[in-house]
Amino acid sequence: MADDRKITRRDEDYSGWYQDIVLRAALGDYSPVKGCMVFRPRGYAIWEKIQADLDRRFKETGHQNAYFPLLIPESFMRKEAEHVKGFAPECAVVTHGGGALLEEPLMIRPTSETIIGYMFAKWVESYRDLPLLINQWCNVLRWEMRTRLFLRTTEFLWQEGHTLHETHAEAKEEVLRMLGVYKAFAEEMLALPVIQGRKTDSERFAGALETLCIEALMQDGKALQSGTSHDLGQNFAKAFDIEFTGRDGGRQHGWSTSWGVSTRLIGALVMAHSDDQGLVLPPRIAPEQVVIVPIWKKDEEKPPVCEEARRLQAAFKERGLAALLDDRDQFKPGYKFNEWELRGVPVRVEIGPRDVASRQCVLKRRTGGDKEAVPLLGAAARVVEVLEEIQQQLYARALALREANTHVASSYGEFKELIEQGGFIRANWDGTAETEEKVKNETKATIRCLEDGRSDPTGPCMVSGREGKFLATFARAY
């Protein structure tokens, strides 16, 4: 519910602005368990829309949903050495159950490669059983030291895809395919332009041969990793003896992948599109796409106005729109306007006695602009058009922000100046972990990715002066 307290301005305190919107737009709240959060109904409704669209895309590419246990034997996590090294600091371990010490400690899943690898080994006998294309919607737990609602929490919701293939070529094709699914989803549904590319060795997933990612730029100039897809090679197949009889009759290990996105996408929505008045949501992902606010002063005006408002709601729903009617008596129209603006509903429809008499209603876009009077009979069709215009406007606005804040640095000195302004900075890199770590320690910027189609070096490394191996995309990041 709206209140009179002003939202912190973005230019005053971006972190405080973000927190204000998440709390006051009723997306989420803090839980009594440090680092965890509560999803309020509107926040969870956004996640349900994310789930529904992604789930459709996964199934269209041949994947099936399954579910695997929350608890993983500690010995499983230790089978893949690099994997356990990468996740050990974040793992929570269960040592007692039923009042007794467990024979073997159980880890609360930080990710499920190990237990799924164990099951794949039981299910695959021949190349005819491949590919295995599995997705899981679940929660995971990673013991984060610094948390922020939606963006980084100890427990979070996500999907994790896990696949097994006959050849490495097929596995690599899967990694690229699923990254493409994420990119299309982010841009088409979230109005979130992303760059895609490969992570450096120091940034890749623990246990993977290669990690591909999509990266988005937030309004404060920081990057947000918005999805990852991993080529696991045969690392987990060898650790868990995932073997099958090949076409030549011999035994061989499978080639696996994993890929995932999480509820941090909701945080991306907030930071990419919202303003100082509150939440702004792309219509395709908004829990309520249009809210109808009937207006009356006299008691006798209410019935005809509300009746017409209900007809509008029915017409909107017939067009497949998520339409809400706010006919609460206890709040004045101005209060309702502020509340739904704060909560990010893309379109508000106002209708009063004069509108009923003239057979029209008034549309107001959350993204600004003048009010628009439209005939009642054409209102549903016009709202559909306006929602699509808002969707495209938000994408174009986010893309323009990214392009205006993407620069090329020809020297380390220039890089240090540019990184203080925020944004993506492309610079030549010699490919060494030493140089990458130096930049990170001195500027707090990391290589977000070696961008697809744009990673060929144009000169010497900006830091070392040695031969440039890559044109890397740097940024400070969440």
CSV table of N, CA, C and O in Angstrom, one decimal, residues 43-148:
chain,number,residue,atom,x,y,z
A,43,GLY,N,5.9,-10.0,-6.1
A,43,GLY,CA,7.2,-10.5,-6.6
A,43,GLY,C,7.2,-11.9,-7.1
A,43,GLY,O,7.8,-12.2,-8.1
A,44,TYR,N,6.4,-12.7,-6.4
A,44,TYR,CA,6.3,-14.1,-6.8
A,44,TYR,C,5.6,-14.2,-8.1
A,44,TYR,O,5.8,-15.1,-9.0
A,45,ALA,N,4.6,-13.3,-8.3
A,45,ALA,CA,3.8,-13.4,-9.6
A,45,ALA,C,4.7,-13.1,-10.8
A,45,ALA,O,4.5,-13.6,-11.9
A,46,ILE,N,5.7,-12.2,-10.6
A,46,ILE,CA,6.6,-11.9,-11.7
A,46,ILE,C,7.5,-13.2,-11.9
A,46,ILE,O,7.7,-13.5,-13.1
A,47,TRP,N,7.9,-13.8,-10.9
A,47,TRP,CA,8.7,-15.1,-11.0
A,47,TRP,C,7.8,-16.1,-11.8
A,47,TRP,O,8.4,-16.8,-12.6
A,48,GLU,N,6.6,-16.2,-11.4
A,48,GLU,CA,5.7,-17.2,-12.1
A,48,GLU,C,5.6,-16.9,-13.6
A,48,GLU,O,5.6,-17.8,-14.4
A,49,LYS,N,5.6,-15.6,-14.0
A,49,LYS,CA,5.5,-15.2,-15.4
A,49,LYS,C,6.9,-15.6,-16.1
A,49,LYS,O,6.9,-16.1,-17.2
A,50,ILE,N,8.0,-15.3,-15.4
A,50,ILE,CA,9.3,-15.7,-15.9
A,50,ILE,C,9.3,-17.2,-16.1
A,50,ILE,O,9.8,-17.7,-17.1
A,51,GLN,N,8.9,-18.0,-15.1
A,51,GLN,CA,8.9,-19.4,-15.2
A,51,GLN,C,8.1,-19.9,-16.4
A,51,GLN,O,8.5,-20.8,-17.1
A,52,ALA,N,6.9,-19.4,-16.5
A,52,ALA,CA,5.9,-19.9,-17.5
A,52,ALA,C,6.5,-19.7,-18.9
A,52,ALA,O,6.5,-20.6,-19.8
A,53,ASP,N,7.1,-18.5,-19.2
A,53,ASP,CA,7.7,-18.3,-20.5
A,53,ASP,C,8.9,-19.1,-20.8
A,53,ASP,O,9.1,-19.7,-21.9
A,54,LEU,N,9.8,-19.1,-19.8
A,54,LEU,CA,11.0,-19.9,-20.0
A,54,LEU,C,10.7,-21.4,-20.1
A,54,LEU,O,11.3,-22.1,-20.9
A,55,ASP,N,9.7,-21.9,-19.3
A,55,ASP,CA,9.4,-23.3,-19.3
A,55,ASP,C,8.9,-23.7,-20.7
A,55,ASP,O,9.2,-24.7,-21.2
A,56,ARG,N,8.1,-22.8,-21.3
A,56,ARG,CA,7.6,-23.0,-22.7
A,56,ARG,C,8.8,-23.1,-23.6
A,56,ARG,O,8.8,-24.0,-24.5
A,57,ARG,N,9.7,-22.2,-23.5
A,57,ARG,CA,10.9,-22.2,-24.4
A,57,ARG,C,11.7,-23.5,-24.2
A,57,ARG,O,12.2,-24.0,-25.2
A,58,PHE,N,11.9,-23.9,-23.0
A,58,PHE,CA,12.7,-25.1,-22.7
A,58,PHE,C,12.0,-26.3,-23.4
A,58,PHE,O,12.7,-27.2,-24.0
A,59,LYS,N,10.7,-26.4,-23.2
A,59,LYS,CA,10.0,-27.6,-23.7
A,59,LYS,C,10.0,-27.6,-25.3
A,59,LYS,O,10.0,-28.6,-25.9
A,60,GLU,N,9.9,-26.4,-25.8
A,60,GLU,CA,10.0,-26.3,-27.3
A,60,GLU,C,11.3,-26.8,-27.8
A,60,GLU,O,11.4,-27.2,-29.0
A,61,THR,N,12.4,-26.8,-27.0
A,61,THR,CA,13.7,-27.2,-27.5
A,61,THR,C,14.0,-28.7,-27.0
A,61,THR,O,15.1,-29.1,-27.0
A,62,GLY,N,12.9,-29.3,-26.5
A,62,GLY,CA,13.0,-30.8,-26.2
A,62,GLY,C,13.3,-31.1,-24.8
A,62,GLY,O,13.6,-32.3,-24.5
A,63,HIS,N,13.4,-30.2,-23.9
A,63,HIS,CA,13.7,-30.5,-22.5
A,63,HIS,C,12.5,-30.9,-21.7
A,63,HIS,O,11.4,-30.4,-21.9
A,64,GLN,N,12.7,-31.7,-20.6
A,64,GLN,CA,11.7,-32.1,-19.7
A,64,GLN,C,12.0,-31.7,-18.3
A,64,GLN,O,13.2,-31.7,-17.9
A,65,ASN,N,11.0,-31.4,-17.5
A,65,ASN,CA,11.2,-31.1,-16.1
A,65,ASN,C,11.3,-32.3,-15.2
A,65,ASN,O,10.6,-33.3,-15.4
A,66,ALA,N,12.2,-32.2,-14.3
A,66,ALA,CA,12.3,-33.3,-13.2
A,66,ALA,C,12.6,-32.6,-11.9
A,66,ALA,O,12.8,-31.4,-11.9
A,67,TYR,N,12.8,-33.4,-10.9
A,67,TYR,CA,13.1,-32.8,-9.6
A,67,TYR,C,14.1,-33.8,-8.9
A,67,TYR,O,13.9,-35.0,-8.8
A,68,PHE,N,15.1,-33.2,-8.3
A,68,PHE,CA,16.2,-34.0,-7.6
A,68,PHE,C,16.2,-33.5,-6.1
A,68,PHE,O,15.9,-32.3,-5.8
A,69,PRO,N,16.8,-34.3,-5.2
A,69,PRO,CA,16.8,-33.9,-3.8
A,69,PRO,C,17.5,-32.7,-3.4
A,69,PRO,O,18.5,-32.3,-4.1
A,70,LEU,N,17.1,-32.0,-2.4
A,70,LEU,CA,17.7,-30.9,-1.8
A,70,LEU,C,19.0,-31.2,-1.1
A,70,LEU,O,20.0,-30.4,-1.1
A,71,LEU,N,19.1,-32.4,-0.5
A,71,LEU,CA,20.3,-32.8,0.2
A,71,LEU,C,21.2,-33.7,-0.6
A,71,LEU,O,20.7,-34.7,-1.3
A,72,ILE,N,22.5,-33.4,-0.6
A,72,ILE,CA,23.4,-34.1,-1.4
A,72,ILE,C,24.5,-34.7,-0.5
A,72,ILE,O,25.1,-34.0,0.3
A,73,PRO,N,24.9,-36.0,-0.6
A,73,PRO,CA,25.9,-36.6,0.2
A,73,PRO,C,27.2,-35.8,0.0
A,73,PRO,O,27.6,-35.4,-1.1
A,74,GLU,N,27.9,-35.5,1.1
A,74,GLU,CA,29.2,-34.8,1.0
A,74,GLU,C,30.2,-35.4,0.1
A,74,GLU,O,30.9,-34.7,-0.6
A,75,SER,N,30.2,-36.8,0.0
A,75,SER,CA,31.1,-37.5,-0.8
A,75,SER,C,30.9,-37.1,-2.3
A,75,SER,O,31.8,-37.1,-3.1
A,76,PHE,N,29.6,-36.9,-2.7
A,76,PHE,CA,29.4,-36.5,-4.1
A,76,PHE,C,30.1,-35.2,-4.4
A,76,PHE,O,30.6,-35.1,-5.5
A,77,MET,N,30.0,-34.2,-3.5
A,77,MET,CA,30.6,-32.9,-3.8
A,77,MET,C,32.1,-33.0,-3.9
A,77,MET,O,32.7,-32.2,-4.6
A,78,ARG,N,32.7,-34.0,-3.3
A,78,ARG,CA,34.2,-34.2,-3.4
A,78,ARG,C,34.7,-34.9,-4.6
A,78,ARG,O,35.9,-35.0,-4.8
A,79,LYS,N,33.8,-35.5,-5.4
A,79,LYS,CA,34.2,-36.3,-6.5
A,79,LYS,C,34.8,-35.5,-7.6
A,79,LYS,O,35.7,-36.0,-8.4
A,80,GLU,N,34.4,-34.3,-7.8
A,80,GLU,CA,34.9,-33.4,-8.8
A,80,GLU,C,35.7,-32.3,-8.1
A,80,GLU,O,35.1,-31.4,-7.5
A,81,ALA,N,37.0,-32.4,-8.2
A,81,ALA,CA,37.9,-31.6,-7.3
A,81,ALA,C,37.7,-30.1,-7.5
A,81,ALA,O,37.6,-29.3,-6.6
A,82,GLU,N,37.6,-29.6,-8.7
A,82,GLU,CA,37.5,-28.2,-9.0
A,82,GLU,C,36.1,-27.7,-8.5
A,82,GLU,O,36.0,-26.6,-8.0
A,83,HIS,N,35.1,-28.6,-8.7
A,83,HIS,CA,33.8,-28.2,-8.3
A,83,HIS,C,33.7,-28.0,-6.8
A,83,HIS,O,33.2,-27.0,-6.3
A,84,VAL,N,34.2,-28.9,-6.0
A,84,VAL,CA,34.2,-28.8,-4.6
A,84,VAL,C,35.0,-27.6,-4.1
A,84,VAL,O,34.6,-26.9,-3.2
A,85,LYS,N,36.1,-27.3,-4.7
A,85,LYS,CA,36.9,-26.2,-4.4
A,85,LYS,C,36.2,-24.9,-4.6
A,85,LYS,O,36.2,-23.9,-3.8
A,86,GLY,N,35.4,-24.8,-5.7
A,86,GLY,CA,34.7,-23.6,-6.0
A,86,GLY,C,33.5,-23.3,-5.1
A,86,GLY,O,33.2,-22.2,-4.8
A,87,PHE,N,32.9,-24.4,-4.6
A,87,PHE,CA,31.6,-24.2,-3.9
A,87,PHE,C,31.8,-24.4,-2.4
A,87,PHE,O,30.9,-24.1,-1.6
A,88,ALA,N,32.9,-25.0,-1.9
A,88,ALA,CA,33.1,-25.3,-0.5
A,88,ALA,C,32.8,-24.1,0.4
A,88,ALA,O,32.1,-24.3,1.5
A,89,PRO,N,33.3,-22.9,0.1
A,89,PRO,CA,33.1,-21.8,1.1
A,89,PRO,C,31.6,-21.4,1.2
A,89,PRO,O,31.2,-20.7,2.1
A,90,GLU,N,30.8,-21.8,0.2
A,90,GLU,CA,29.4,-21.4,0.2
A,90,GLU,C,28.4,-22.4,0.7
A,90,GLU,O,27.2,-22.2,0.8
A,91,CYS,N,28.9,-23.6,1.0
A,91,CYS,CA,28.0,-24.7,1.3
A,91,CYS,C,27.6,-24.7,2.7
A,91,CYS,O,28.3,-24.4,3.7
A,92,ALA,N,26.3,-25.1,2.9
A,92,ALA,CA,25.8,-25.4,4.3
A,92,ALA,C,25.7,-26.9,4.4
A,92,ALA,O,25.2,-27.6,3.5
A,93,VAL,N,26.1,-27.4,5.6
A,93,VAL,CA,26.2,-28.8,5.8
A,93,VAL,C,25.3,-29.3,6.9
A,93,VAL,O,25.3,-28.7,8.0
A,94,VAL,N,24.5,-30.3,6.7
A,94,VAL,CA,23.7,-30.9,7.7
A,94,VAL,C,24.4,-32.1,8.3
A,94,VAL,O,24.8,-33.0,7.6
A,95,THR,N,24.6,-32.0,9.6
A,95,THR,CA,25.4,-33.1,10.3
A,95,THR,C,24.5,-34.0,11.2
A,95,THR,O,24.9,-35.1,11.6
A,96,HIS,N,23.3,-33.5,11.6
A,96,HIS,CA,22.4,-34.2,12.5
A,96,HIS,C,21.0,-34.3,11.9
A,96,HIS,O,20.6,-33.4,11.2
A,97,GLY,N,20.4,-35.4,12.1
A,97,GLY,CA,19.0,-35.6,11.7
A,97,GLY,C,18.3,-36.6,12.6
A,97,GLY,O,18.9,-37.6,13.0
A,98,GLY,N,17.0,-36.3,12.9
A,98,GLY,CA,16.3,-37.1,13.9
A,98,GLY,C,17.0,-37.2,15.2
A,98,GLY,O,16.8,-38.3,15.9
A,99,GLY,N,17.7,-36.2,15.6
A,99,GLY,CA,18.3,-36.2,16.9
A,99,GLY,C,19.6,-37.0,17.0
A,99,GLY,O,20.2,-37.1,18.1
A,100,ALA,N,20.1,-37.5,15.9
A,100,ALA,CA,21.3,-38.3,15.9
A,100,ALA,C,22.3,-37.7,14.9
A,100,ALA,O,22.0,-37.1,13.9
A,101,LEU,N,23.6,-38.0,15.1
A,101,LEU,CA,24.7,-37.7,14.2
A,101,LEU,C,24.6,-38.5,12.9
A,101,LEU,O,24.4,-39.8,13.0
A,102,LEU,N,24.6,-37.9,11.7
A,102,LEU,CA,24.5,-38.6,10.5
A,102,LEU,C,25.8,-39.4,10.2
A,102,LEU,O,26.8,-38.9,10.5
A,103,GLU,N,25.6,-40.5,9.5
A,103,GLU,CA,26.8,-41.3,9.2
A,103,GLU,C,27.6,-40.5,8.2
A,103,GLU,O,28.9,-40.6,8.2
A,104,GLU,N,27.0,-39.8,7.3
A,104,GLU,CA,27.7,-39.0,6.3
A,104,GLU,C,27.0,-37.6,6.3
A,104,GLU,O,25.8,-37.5,6.2
A,105,PRO,N,27.8,-36.5,6.4
A,105,PRO,CA,27.2,-35.2,6.3
A,105,PRO,C,26.5,-35.0,5.0
A,105,PRO,O,26.9,-35.6,4.0
A,106,LEU,N,25.4,-34.2,5.0
A,106,LEU,CA,24.7,-33.9,3.8
A,106,LEU,C,24.8,-32.4,3.5
A,106,LEU,O,24.6,-31.6,4.4
A,107,MET,N,25.1,-32.0,2.2
A,107,MET,CA,25.2,-30.6,1.8
A,107,MET,C,23.8,-30.2,1.2
A,107,MET,O,23.2,-30.9,0.5
A,108,ILE,N,23.4,-29.0,1.7
A,108,ILE,CA,22.2,-28.4,1.0
A,108,ILE,C,22.6,-27.9,-0.3
A,108,ILE,O,23.6,-27.1,-0.4
A,109,ARG,N,22.0,-28.3,-1.4
A,109,ARG,CA,22.5,-28.1,-2.7
A,109,ARG,C,22.8,-26.6,-3.0
A,109,ARG,O,21.9,-25.7,-2.9
A,110,PRO,N,24.0,-26.4,-3.5
A,110,PRO,CA,24.4,-25.1,-4.0
A,110,PRO,C,24.1,-25.0,-5.5
A,110,PRO,O,24.0,-24.0,-6.1
A,111,THR,N,24.1,-26.3,-6.1
A,111,THR,CA,23.8,-26.5,-7.5
A,111,THR,C,23.7,-28.1,-7.6
A,111,THR,O,24.1,-28.7,-6.6
A,112,SER,N,23.2,-28.6,-8.7
A,112,SER,CA,22.9,-30.1,-8.6
A,112,SER,C,23.7,-30.9,-9.6
A,112,SER,O,23.3,-32.1,-9.8
A,113,GLU,N,24.8,-30.4,-10.1
A,113,GLU,CA,25.6,-31.3,-11.1
A,113,GLU,C,25.9,-32.6,-10.5
A,113,GLU,O,25.9,-33.6,-11.3
A,114,THR,N,26.3,-32.7,-9.2
A,114,THR,CA,26.8,-34.0,-8.7
A,114,THR,C,25.7,-35.0,-8.6
A,114,THR,O,25.8,-36.1,-9.0
A,115,ILE,N,24.6,-34.6,-7.9
A,115,ILE,CA,23.5,-35.6,-7.7
A,115,ILE,C,22.8,-36.0,-9.1
A,115,ILE,O,22.4,-37.2,-9.3
A,116,ILE,N,22.8,-35.1,-10.0
A,116,ILE,CA,22.2,-35.4,-11.3
A,116,ILE,C,23.1,-36.3,-12.1
A,116,ILE,O,22.7,-37.2,-12.8
A,117,GLY,N,24.4,-36.0,-11.9
A,117,GLY,CA,25.4,-36.9,-12.6
A,117,GLY,C,25.3,-38.3,-12.1
A,117,GLY,O,25.4,-39.3,-12.9
A,118,TYR,N,25.1,-38.5,-10.8
A,118,TYR,CA,24.9,-39.8,-10.2
A,118,TYR,C,23.7,-40.5,-10.8
A,118,TYR,O,23.8,-41.7,-11.2
A,119,MET,N,22.6,-39.8,-11.0
A,119,MET,CA,21.4,-40.4,-11.6
A,119,MET,C,21.6,-40.7,-13.0
A,119,MET,O,21.1,-41.7,-13.6
A,120,PHE,N,22.2,-39.8,-13.8
A,120,PHE,CA,22.5,-40.0,-15.2
A,120,PHE,C,23.2,-41.3,-15.4
A,120,PHE,O,23.0,-42.0,-16.4
A,121,ALA,N,24.2,-41.6,-14.5
A,121,ALA,CA,25.0,-42.8,-14.6
A,121,ALA,C,24.1,-44.1,-14.5
A,121,ALA,O,24.4,-45.1,-15.1
A,122,LYS,N,23.0,-44.0,-13.8
A,122,LYS,CA,22.1,-45.1,-13.6
A,122,LYS,C,21.1,-45.2,-14.8
A,122,LYS,O,20.7,-46.3,-15.1
A,123,TRP,N,20.9,-44.1,-15.5
A,123,TRP,CA,19.8,-44.1,-16.5
A,123,TRP,C,20.4,-44.4,-17.9
A,123,TRP,O,19.6,-44.7,-18.8
A,124,VAL,N,21.7,-44.2,-18.2
A,124,VAL,CA,22.2,-44.3,-19.5
A,124,VAL,C,23.0,-45.6,-19.7
A,124,VAL,O,23.9,-45.9,-18.9
A,125,GLU,N,22.7,-46.3,-20.7
A,125,GLU,CA,23.4,-47.6,-21.0
A,125,GLU,C,24.0,-47.5,-22.4
A,125,GLU,O,25.0,-48.1,-22.6
A,126,SER,N,23.3,-46.9,-23.3
A,126,SER,CA,23.7,-46.9,-24.7
A,126,SER,C,23.6,-45.5,-25.3
A,126,SER,O,22.8,-44.6,-24.8
A,127,TYR,N,24.2,-45.3,-26.5
A,127,TYR,CA,24.1,-44.0,-27.2
A,127,TYR,C,22.6,-43.8,-27.6
A,127,TYR,O,22.2,-42.6,-27.8
A,128,ARG,N,21.9,-44.9,-27.6
A,128,ARG,CA,20.4,-44.7,-28.0
A,128,ARG,C,19.6,-44.0,-26.9
A,128,ARG,O,18.5,-43.5,-27.2
A,129,ASP,N,20.2,-43.9,-25.7
A,129,ASP,CA,19.5,-43.3,-24.6
A,129,ASP,C,19.8,-41.8,-24.6
A,129,ASP,O,19.2,-41.0,-23.7
A,130,LEU,N,20.6,-41.3,-25.5
A,130,LEU,CA,21.0,-39.9,-25.5
A,130,LEU,C,20.4,-39.2,-26.7
A,130,LEU,O,20.0,-39.8,-27.7
A,131,PRO,N,20.2,-37.8,-26.6
A,131,PRO,CA,20.6,-37.0,-25.4
A,131,PRO,C,19.6,-37.1,-24.3
A,131,PRO,O,18.4,-37.3,-24.5
A,132,LEU,N,20.1,-36.8,-23.1
A,132,LEU,CA,19.2,-36.6,-21.9
A,132,LEU,C,19.1,-35.1,-21.7
A,132,LEU,O,20.1,-34.4,-21.6
A,133,LEU,N,17.9,-34.6,-21.8
A,133,LEU,CA,17.6,-33.1,-21.7
A,133,LEU,C,16.7,-32.8,-20.5
A,133,LEU,O,15.5,-33.0,-20.7
A,134,ILE,N,17.3,-32.4,-19.4
A,134,ILE,CA,16.5,-32.3,-18.1
A,134,ILE,C,16.6,-30.9,-17.6
A,134,ILE,O,17.7,-30.2,-17.7
A,135,ASN,N,15.5,-30.4,-17.1
A,135,ASN,CA,15.5,-29.1,-16.4
A,135,ASN,C,14.8,-29.3,-15.0
A,135,ASN,O,13.9,-30.1,-14.9
A,136,GLN,N,15.3,-28.5,-14.1
A,136,GLN,CA,14.8,-28.5,-12.7
A,136,GLN,C,14.5,-27.1,-12.2
A,136,GLN,O,15.3,-26.2,-12.3
A,137,TRP,N,13.2,-26.9,-11.8
A,137,TRP,CA,12.9,-25.6,-11.1
A,137,TRP,C,13.0,-25.9,-9.6
A,137,TRP,O,12.3,-26.8,-9.1
A,138,CYS,N,13.8,-25.1,-8.9
A,138,CYS,CA,14.0,-25.4,-7.5
A,138,CYS,C,14.6,-24.3,-6.7
A,138,CYS,O,14.8,-23.2,-7.3
A,139,ASN,N,14.9,-24.5,-5.5
A,139,ASN,CA,15.7,-23.5,-4.7
A,139,ASN,C,17.1,-24.1,-4.4
A,139,ASN,O,17.3,-25.3,-4.4
A,140,VAL,N,18.1,-23.2,-4.2
A,140,VAL,CA,19.4,-23.6,-3.8
A,140,VAL,C,19.9,-22.7,-2.7
A,140,VAL,O,19.3,-21.6,-2.4
A,141,LEU,N,20.9,-23.1,-2.1
A,141,LEU,CA,21.4,-22.3,-0.9
A,141,LEU,C,22.9,-22.2,-1.0
A,141,LEU,O,23.7,-23.1,-1.2
A,142,ARG,N,23.4,-20.9,-1.0
A,142,ARG,CA,24.8,-20.6,-1.0
A,142,ARG,C,25.0,-19.5,0.1
A,142,ARG,O,24.4,-18.5,0.1
A,143,TRP,N,26.0,-19.8,0.9
A,143,TRP,CA,26.2,-19.0,2.1
A,143,TRP,C,26.9,-17.7,1.8
A,143,TRP,O,28.1,-17.5,1.9
A,144,GLU,N,26.1,-16.7,1.3
A,144,GLU,CA,26.6,-15.4,0.8
A,144,GLU,C,26.9,-14.5,2.0
A,144,GLU,O,26.2,-14.5,3.0
A,145,MET,N,28.0,-13.8,1.9
A,145,MET,CA,28.4,-12.9,3.0
A,145,MET,C,27.7,-11.5,2.9
A,145,MET,O,27.3,-10.9,3.9
A,146,ARG,N,27.6,-11.1,1.7
A,146,ARG,CA,26.9,-9.8,1.4
A,146,ARG,C,25.7,-10.0,0.6
A,146,ARG,O,25.8,-10.5,-0.6
A,147,THR,N,24.5,-9.7,1.1
A,147,THR,CA,23.3,-10.0,0.4
A,147,THR,C,22.5,-8.8,0.1
A,147,THR,O,22.6,-7.7,0.7
A,148,ARG,N,21.6,-8.9,-0.9
A,148,ARG,CA,20.7,-7.8,-1.3
A,148,ARG,C,19.5,-8.5,-1.9
A,148,ARG,O,19.6,-9.4,-2.8
